[in-house]
Short mmCIF file of C-alpha atoms in Angstrom, two decimals:
data_model
loop_
_atom_site.label_atom_id
_atom_site.label_comp_id
_atom_site.label_asym_id
_atom_site.label_seq_id
_atom_site.Cartn_x
_atom_site.Cartn_y
_atom_site.Cartn_z
CA MET A 1 2.98 24.32 -15.34
CA SER A 2 6.35 22.60 -14.93
CA LEU A 3 9.54 24.32 -13.83
CA ILE A 4 13.01 23.82 -15.23
CA VAL A 5 15.74 24.15 -12.62
CA ILE A 6 19.12 25.26 -13.95
CA TYR A 7 21.54 24.11 -11.24
CA PRO A 8 25.21 24.45 -12.25
CA CYS A 9 27.20 21.74 -10.50
CA PRO A 10 29.43 23.20 -7.75
CA ASP A 11 33.18 22.65 -7.76
CA ILE A 12 32.97 21.10 -4.27
CA PRO A 13 29.84 18.93 -3.85
CA GLU A 14 29.54 19.81 -0.14
CA GLU A 15 28.94 23.45 -1.09
CA SER A 16 25.50 22.50 -2.43
CA THR A 17 24.25 20.67 0.69
CA ARG A 18 22.17 23.55 2.09
CA LEU A 19 20.90 24.56 -1.34
CA ASP A 20 19.82 20.97 -2.01
CA GLY A 21 17.62 21.12 1.08
CA ILE A 22 16.18 24.50 0.14
CA LEU A 23 15.30 23.28 -3.35
CA HIS A 24 13.72 20.11 -1.99
CA HIS A 25 11.43 22.20 0.22
CA ALA A 26 10.62 24.78 -2.48
CA LEU A 27 9.90 22.27 -5.23
CA GLU A 28 8.19 19.47 -3.33
CA GLY A 29 5.04 18.35 -5.14
CA ARG A 30 5.91 20.18 -8.36
CA GLN A 31 6.70 18.88 -11.80
CA VAL A 32 10.40 19.71 -12.25
CA ARG A 33 13.23 19.02 -14.68
CA THR A 34 16.80 19.80 -13.60
CA LEU A 35 19.70 20.76 -15.86
CA HIS A 36 23.26 20.78 -14.47
CA ARG A 37 25.49 21.57 -17.46
CA ALA A 38 25.59 24.50 -19.86
CA GLU A 39 25.40 22.19 -22.87
CA GLU A 40 22.04 20.83 -21.61
CA LEU A 41 20.31 24.16 -22.22
CA THR A 42 18.37 23.39 -25.40
CA ASP A 43 14.76 23.90 -26.54
CA LEU A 44 13.89 26.17 -23.60
CA ALA A 45 11.90 28.89 -25.40
CA GLY A 46 8.91 30.03 -23.36
CA GLU A 47 9.73 27.93 -20.28
CA ARG A 48 9.64 28.89 -16.59
CA LEU A 49 13.17 28.68 -15.20
CA LEU A 50 14.59 28.62 -11.69
CA PHE A 51 18.32 29.30 -11.55
CA ALA A 52 19.91 27.69 -8.48
CA LEU A 53 23.47 28.84 -7.94
CA PRO A 54 25.78 27.45 -5.20
CA LEU A 55 28.80 29.70 -4.66
CA GLY A 56 30.61 28.41 -1.58
CA ASP A 57 32.92 30.86 0.21
CA THR A 58 34.71 32.22 -2.87
CA GLY A 59 31.69 33.36 -4.88
CA THR A 60 32.73 31.16 -7.79
CA ASN A 61 31.36 28.13 -9.56
CA THR A 62 33.17 26.86 -12.65
CA GLU A 63 30.04 25.48 -14.28
CA SER A 64 28.21 28.78 -13.79
CA VAL A 65 31.02 30.49 -15.72
CA ARG A 66 30.39 28.06 -18.58
CA LEU A 67 26.70 28.93 -18.32
CA LEU A 68 27.45 32.66 -18.55
CA ALA A 69 29.64 32.07 -21.60
CA ARG A 70 26.88 30.17 -23.39
CA LEU A 71 24.24 32.79 -22.58
CA ARG A 72 26.48 35.55 -23.91
CA ARG A 73 27.31 33.65 -27.10
CA GLU A 74 23.70 32.74 -27.93
CA PRO A 75 21.44 35.81 -27.62
CA GLY A 76 18.27 33.84 -28.40
CA LEU A 77 18.91 30.90 -26.08
CA LEU A 78 16.17 31.77 -23.53
CA GLU A 79 13.69 33.53 -25.81
CA GLY A 80 10.34 34.04 -24.08
CA CYS A 81 11.40 32.43 -20.79
CA THR A 82 10.55 33.81 -17.35
CA ALA A 83 12.85 33.15 -14.41
CA GLY A 84 13.74 33.52 -10.75
CA LEU A 85 16.95 32.78 -8.84
CA ILE A 86 18.13 31.17 -5.62
CA VAL A 87 21.79 31.96 -4.88
CA ASP A 88 23.51 30.35 -1.91
CA GLY A 89 26.95 31.00 -0.45
CA THR A 90 28.92 30.49 2.74
CA SER A 91 30.17 34.10 2.79
CA PRO A 92 28.31 37.40 3.34
CA LEU A 93 29.68 38.51 -0.05
CA TYR A 94 29.13 37.73 -3.75
CA THR A 95 25.54 36.41 -3.74
CA LYS A 96 23.90 39.60 -5.04
CA SER A 97 26.68 40.51 -7.48
CA SER A 98 26.68 36.98 -8.93
CA ALA A 99 22.89 37.06 -9.21
CA ALA A 100 22.93 40.41 -11.05
CA GLU A 101 25.61 39.18 -13.46
CA LEU A 102 23.66 36.01 -14.26
CA THR A 103 20.39 37.92 -14.58
CA LEU A 104 21.82 40.37 -17.12
CA ALA A 105 23.32 37.56 -19.21
CA ALA A 106 20.06 35.60 -19.22
CA ASN A 107 18.04 38.75 -19.87
CA LEU A 108 20.13 39.63 -22.93
CA ALA A 109 19.46 36.06 -24.12
CA GLY A 110 15.71 36.80 -24.06
CA CYS A 111 14.71 35.83 -20.51
CA ALA A 112 12.33 37.91 -18.40
CA PHE A 113 12.52 37.95 -14.61
CA LEU A 114 9.78 38.28 -12.03
CA GLY A 115 9.79 41.32 -9.84
CA ARG A 116 11.97 40.54 -6.82
CA PRO A 117 13.24 37.33 -8.44
CA LEU A 118 16.14 36.66 -6.05
CA VAL A 119 16.24 34.55 -2.91
CA GLU A 120 19.75 34.69 -1.50
CA GLY A 121 21.26 32.63 1.28
CA THR A 122 24.35 34.27 2.73
CA GLY A 123 26.69 32.37 5.02
CA THR A 124 24.97 33.07 8.35
CA LEU A 125 21.54 33.74 6.79
CA VAL A 126 21.40 36.98 8.80
CA ASN A 127 19.81 38.56 5.72
CA PHE A 128 16.63 36.72 6.79
CA LYS A 129 16.50 38.40 10.20
CA VAL A 130 13.43 40.53 9.46
CA GLN A 131 11.55 37.78 7.61
CA ALA A 132 12.25 35.28 10.39
CA LYS A 133 10.79 37.66 12.97
CA GLN A 134 7.71 38.28 10.82
CA LEU A 135 7.14 34.54 10.32
CA ASP A 136 8.02 33.59 13.91
CA THR A 137 10.67 31.14 12.74
CA ASP A 138 14.46 30.86 12.55
CA PHE A 139 16.67 32.10 9.71
CA LEU A 140 16.65 28.75 7.90
CA GLY A 141 12.86 28.55 8.16
CA ALA A 142 12.57 32.01 6.61
CA TYR A 143 14.96 30.96 3.82
CA ARG A 144 12.82 27.91 3.05
CA ALA A 145 9.64 29.99 3.07
CA ALA A 146 11.12 32.58 0.70
CA ALA A 147 12.27 29.88 -1.74
CA ARG A 148 8.84 28.21 -1.67
CA GLU A 149 7.09 31.54 -2.24
CA LEU A 150 9.39 32.30 -5.21
CA ALA A 151 8.59 28.92 -6.80
CA ASP A 152 4.86 29.58 -6.28
CA ARG A 153 5.09 32.97 -8.00
CA LEU A 154 7.22 31.59 -10.80
CA GLU A 155 4.56 29.00 -11.59
CA ARG A 156 1.54 31.28 -11.55
CA GLU A 157 2.48 34.92 -12.21
CA THR A 158 1.95 36.54 -15.58
CA PHE A 159 2.64 40.17 -16.35
CA PRO A 160 -0.63 42.14 -16.76
CA LYS A 161 -1.25 44.30 -19.80
CA PRO A 162 -3.38 47.39 -19.06
CA GLU A 163 -5.88 48.76 -21.53
CA LYS A 164 -4.19 52.16 -21.95
CA PRO A 165 -0.65 51.86 -20.61
CA GLU A 166 1.33 54.82 -19.35
CA LEU A 167 5.12 55.05 -19.60
CA LEU A 168 7.11 57.01 -17.05
CA VAL A 169 10.42 58.22 -18.50
CA LEU A 170 13.06 59.45 -16.05
CA HIS A 171 16.30 61.24 -16.89
CA ALA A 172 18.79 63.73 -15.48
CA SER A 173 20.30 64.95 -18.76
CA SER A 174 20.33 67.99 -21.03
CA HIS A 175 18.22 67.75 -24.18
CA HIS A 176 20.85 69.71 -26.12
CA THR A 177 23.77 67.33 -25.68
CA SER A 178 22.46 63.97 -24.47
CA ASN A 179 22.89 60.91 -26.70
CA THR A 180 20.62 59.02 -24.31
CA LEU A 181 17.75 61.48 -24.74
CA ALA A 182 18.30 61.52 -28.51
CA LEU A 183 17.84 57.75 -28.63
CA TRP A 184 14.73 57.97 -26.47
CA GLU A 185 13.16 60.54 -28.81
CA GLU A 186 13.65 58.08 -31.66
CA VAL A 187 12.11 55.27 -29.63
CA ARG A 188 9.16 57.46 -28.65
CA SER A 189 8.48 58.34 -32.27
CA ARG A 190 8.27 54.61 -33.03
CA LEU A 191 5.72 53.96 -30.27
CA GLY A 192 3.04 56.05 -31.94
CA GLY A 193 -0.03 56.98 -29.92
CA ALA A 194 -0.47 53.70 -28.09
CA PHE A 195 0.97 55.04 -24.84
CA THR A 196 0.50 57.96 -22.53
CA VAL A 197 4.07 59.15 -21.86
CA THR A 198 5.14 61.17 -18.82
CA GLU A 199 8.71 62.48 -18.88
CA ILE A 200 10.28 63.85 -15.71
CA GLY A 201 13.74 65.40 -15.58
CA LEU A 202 15.53 64.94 -12.28
CA ARG A 203 18.13 67.67 -12.74
CA ASN A 204 20.43 69.10 -10.08
CA GLY A 205 18.56 70.96 -7.36
CA THR A 206 15.23 69.19 -7.93
CA LEU A 207 15.78 66.04 -5.88
CA SER A 208 17.17 65.27 -2.43
CA ASP A 209 18.54 61.79 -1.78
CA CYS A 210 17.13 59.49 0.89
CA SER A 211 18.68 60.17 4.29
CA GLY A 212 17.65 56.91 5.89
CA CYS A 213 14.68 57.80 8.08
CA PRO A 214 13.73 55.25 10.75
CA TYR A 215 11.55 52.45 9.37
CA THR A 216 8.42 53.58 11.22
CA MET A 217 8.78 57.18 9.99
CA CYS A 218 9.30 56.03 6.39
CA LEU A 219 6.30 53.72 6.69
CA HIS A 220 4.18 56.53 8.16
CA PHE A 221 4.84 58.88 5.25
CA GLY A 222 4.64 56.08 2.66
CA GLU A 223 1.17 55.08 3.84
CA ARG A 224 0.08 58.64 3.12
CA GLY A 225 1.59 58.58 -0.33
CA GLY A 226 4.53 60.81 0.52
CA CYS A 227 8.00 61.13 1.96
CA PHE A 228 9.44 63.26 4.78
CA TYR A 229 11.59 65.12 2.22
CA GLY A 230 8.70 65.90 -0.16
CA GLY A 231 9.67 67.71 -3.37
CA VAL A 232 9.45 66.42 -6.92
CA MET A 233 9.42 62.79 -5.75
CA GLN A 234 6.28 63.25 -3.70
CA ASP A 235 4.54 65.71 -6.01
CA GLU A 236 5.31 64.23 -9.44
CA VAL A 237 7.25 60.97 -9.37
CA TYR A 238 5.23 58.95 -6.84
CA PRO A 239 1.88 59.62 -8.59
CA ALA A 240 3.42 58.78 -11.97
CA VAL A 241 4.92 55.53 -10.64
CA ARG A 242 1.52 54.50 -9.27
CA ARG A 243 -0.18 55.16 -12.61
CA CYS A 244 2.39 53.74 -15.01
CA ALA A 245 2.70 50.27 -16.52
CA GLY A 246 6.38 50.75 -17.34
CA VAL A 247 9.35 52.88 -16.33
CA VAL A 248 12.05 53.84 -18.83
CA MET A 249 15.34 54.86 -17.20
CA LEU A 250 17.57 57.02 -19.41
CA CYS A 251 21.09 56.46 -18.11
CA PRO A 252 24.23 58.02 -19.55
CA ASN A 253 27.28 56.21 -18.20
CA TYR A 254 29.99 58.69 -17.31
CA ASN A 255 31.75 57.02 -14.37
CA ASP A 256 30.57 53.39 -14.50
CA ALA A 257 27.66 54.30 -12.23
CA LEU A 258 24.12 55.60 -12.32
CA SER A 259 24.02 59.37 -12.00
CA ALA A 260 23.44 60.75 -8.52
CA ASN A 261 19.87 61.89 -9.21
CA LEU A 262 18.79 58.57 -10.72
CA THR A 263 20.33 56.78 -7.75
CA ALA A 264 18.42 59.15 -5.46
CA PHE A 265 15.20 58.24 -7.29
CA ILE A 266 15.78 54.55 -6.53
CA ASN A 267 16.59 55.29 -2.89
CA ARG A 268 13.57 57.56 -2.42
CA LEU A 269 11.23 54.90 -3.86
CA THR A 270 11.56 53.12 -0.52
CA ALA A 271 8.77 55.17 1.08
CA LEU A 272 6.34 54.21 -1.71
CA PHE A 273 7.62 50.61 -1.69
CA ARG A 274 6.67 50.32 1.99
CA GLN A 275 2.99 50.32 1.03
CA THR A 276 2.96 48.80 -2.46
CA ARG A 277 4.88 46.42 -4.67
CA PHE A 278 5.75 47.01 -8.33
CA TYR A 279 5.34 43.50 -9.75
CA ASP A 280 2.91 44.88 -12.35
CA LYS A 281 5.31 47.56 -13.64
CA ALA A 282 7.97 46.80 -16.25
CA LEU A 283 11.49 48.21 -16.23
CA PHE A 284 13.20 49.41 -19.41
CA SER A 285 16.36 51.42 -19.89
CA ILE A 286 18.61 53.08 -22.41
CA VAL A 287 22.25 53.12 -21.31
CA VAL A 288 24.82 55.04 -23.35
CA SER A 289 28.49 54.75 -22.38
CA GLY A 290 31.18 57.09 -23.59
CA TYR A 291 33.68 54.27 -23.99
CA SER A 292 32.65 51.07 -22.17
CA GLY A 293 30.91 49.69 -19.09
CA GLY A 294 27.21 49.81 -20.01
CA ASP A 295 26.75 46.38 -18.47
CA ILE A 296 27.81 47.76 -15.07
CA VAL A 297 25.01 50.35 -15.15
CA ALA A 298 22.49 47.77 -16.39
CA ARG A 299 23.38 45.50 -13.46
CA GLN A 300 22.86 48.42 -11.05
CA LEU A 301 19.35 48.91 -12.46
CA ILE A 302 18.65 45.18 -12.11
CA ALA A 303 19.86 45.12 -8.50
CA GLY A 304 18.11 48.33 -7.44
CA LEU A 305 14.80 48.17 -9.28
CA ASN A 306 14.17 44.53 -10.25
CA MET A 307 15.72 42.63 -7.34
CA ASN A 308 15.14 45.18 -4.59
CA LYS A 309 12.13 47.25 -5.62
CA SER A 310 10.25 44.42 -7.43
CA PHE A 311 9.84 45.85 -10.98
CA PHE A 312 9.24 43.20 -13.64
CA LEU A 313 12.22 42.77 -15.98
CA PRO A 314 11.21 42.06 -19.61
CA GLY A 315 13.57 40.17 -21.87
CA ARG A 316 16.33 42.46 -23.21
CA PHE A 317 15.13 45.26 -20.94
CA SER A 318 18.01 47.59 -21.82
CA MET A 319 19.31 49.17 -24.99
CA LEU A 320 23.08 49.33 -24.47
CA GLU A 321 25.05 51.64 -26.77
CA THR A 322 28.49 53.27 -26.88
CA ALA A 323 28.74 56.89 -28.03
CA ASN A 324 30.64 59.92 -26.78
CA ASP A 325 30.28 63.13 -28.79
CA PRO A 326 26.81 64.75 -28.98
CA GLY A 327 24.81 63.23 -31.84
CA GLU A 328 27.14 60.26 -32.21
CA ALA A 329 24.58 57.69 -31.01
CA LEU A 330 22.20 58.39 -33.89
CA ALA A 331 25.00 57.75 -36.40
CA LEU A 332 26.02 54.34 -35.03
CA PRO A 333 25.95 51.47 -37.56
CA GLY A 334 22.65 49.56 -37.38
CA ILE A 335 21.13 51.96 -34.86
CA ALA A 336 17.80 52.28 -36.71
CA GLU A 337 17.21 48.52 -36.53
CA ARG A 338 18.10 48.44 -32.81
CA LEU A 339 15.73 51.33 -32.14
CA ASP A 340 12.97 49.48 -34.00
CA GLU A 341 13.62 46.36 -31.92
CA PHE A 342 13.64 48.22 -28.61
CA ALA A 343 10.38 50.03 -29.37
CA ALA A 344 8.85 46.69 -30.38
CA ARG A 345 9.92 45.17 -27.03
CA ILE A 346 8.12 47.95 -25.15
CA ARG A 347 4.98 47.46 -27.25
CA ASN A 348 5.02 43.68 -26.95
CA THR A 349 5.51 43.82 -23.19
CA LEU A 350 2.77 46.34 -22.42
CA LEU A 351 0.20 45.96 -25.20
CA ASP A 352 -2.11 43.05 -26.06
#
């Protein structure tokens, strides 16, 4: 299988020197085609893509802005594609935020992303400290190894489809007033009996956030299927995550952020993540904003669950709506068609 590298030309050619070397190592011996300009992105449906983004010290790249604009204008541009990313900068900032922004734009254009799709090179490469120690190499050697491993996975990985998939649905809302839950009920009715569905409400008082136990303590409890803080995460959520083929996050956007309990869920997954990866579990979400900003919440889900916790990101993983008053979401123009499409995406991702 060949890879297509989408490598927006940097504003200053020298800013790409390190990334050039990383790509040479990662792609050596592979069949590769490289695209540098936004207008070159044509006839890419179903391809395997590697985004390579040089950012320099300012976190900007003029050609990548043109790429974002094209992705946002053409929602079917990357239909059926699967991708990963290598983002390189000379600052400790901007690599992850730029990666999440590009991932959301490509995802809304139909592109899926591997679990843990991002390899990032910050200025000093100190983010590779742990990997370098594990591999008995220096930071640059760990960077090269991570890029090579990403290219290997991008070539060979396919998302598995279980015989009887289970969906885990997580929320922290009230059934009486929540537009987000109202949309989910409509989606669930469209899924029929093809799925086993487990819904867990993470309301106030049911979930403690992660308090940052030492690594060895977290690993100790994770290996036993639990967490030092126990509770609903250990008793209900961890077993459901192990069983499920997909997680649906129901996320009302009140303050341009995930709610505290949903954030705590992501943080507390660390203990389980210590002993298992979630490459075979798909992430979906419904995000309802009162006025604006649904993309901010979607990017938080991408960063926390796809890039960090390794959940597979299907194309158009999130249903993004704007509604404020209770019941308003179900009266939005065209909402029935969008509900049909979202339910179909879940079915097509998880069912043969």
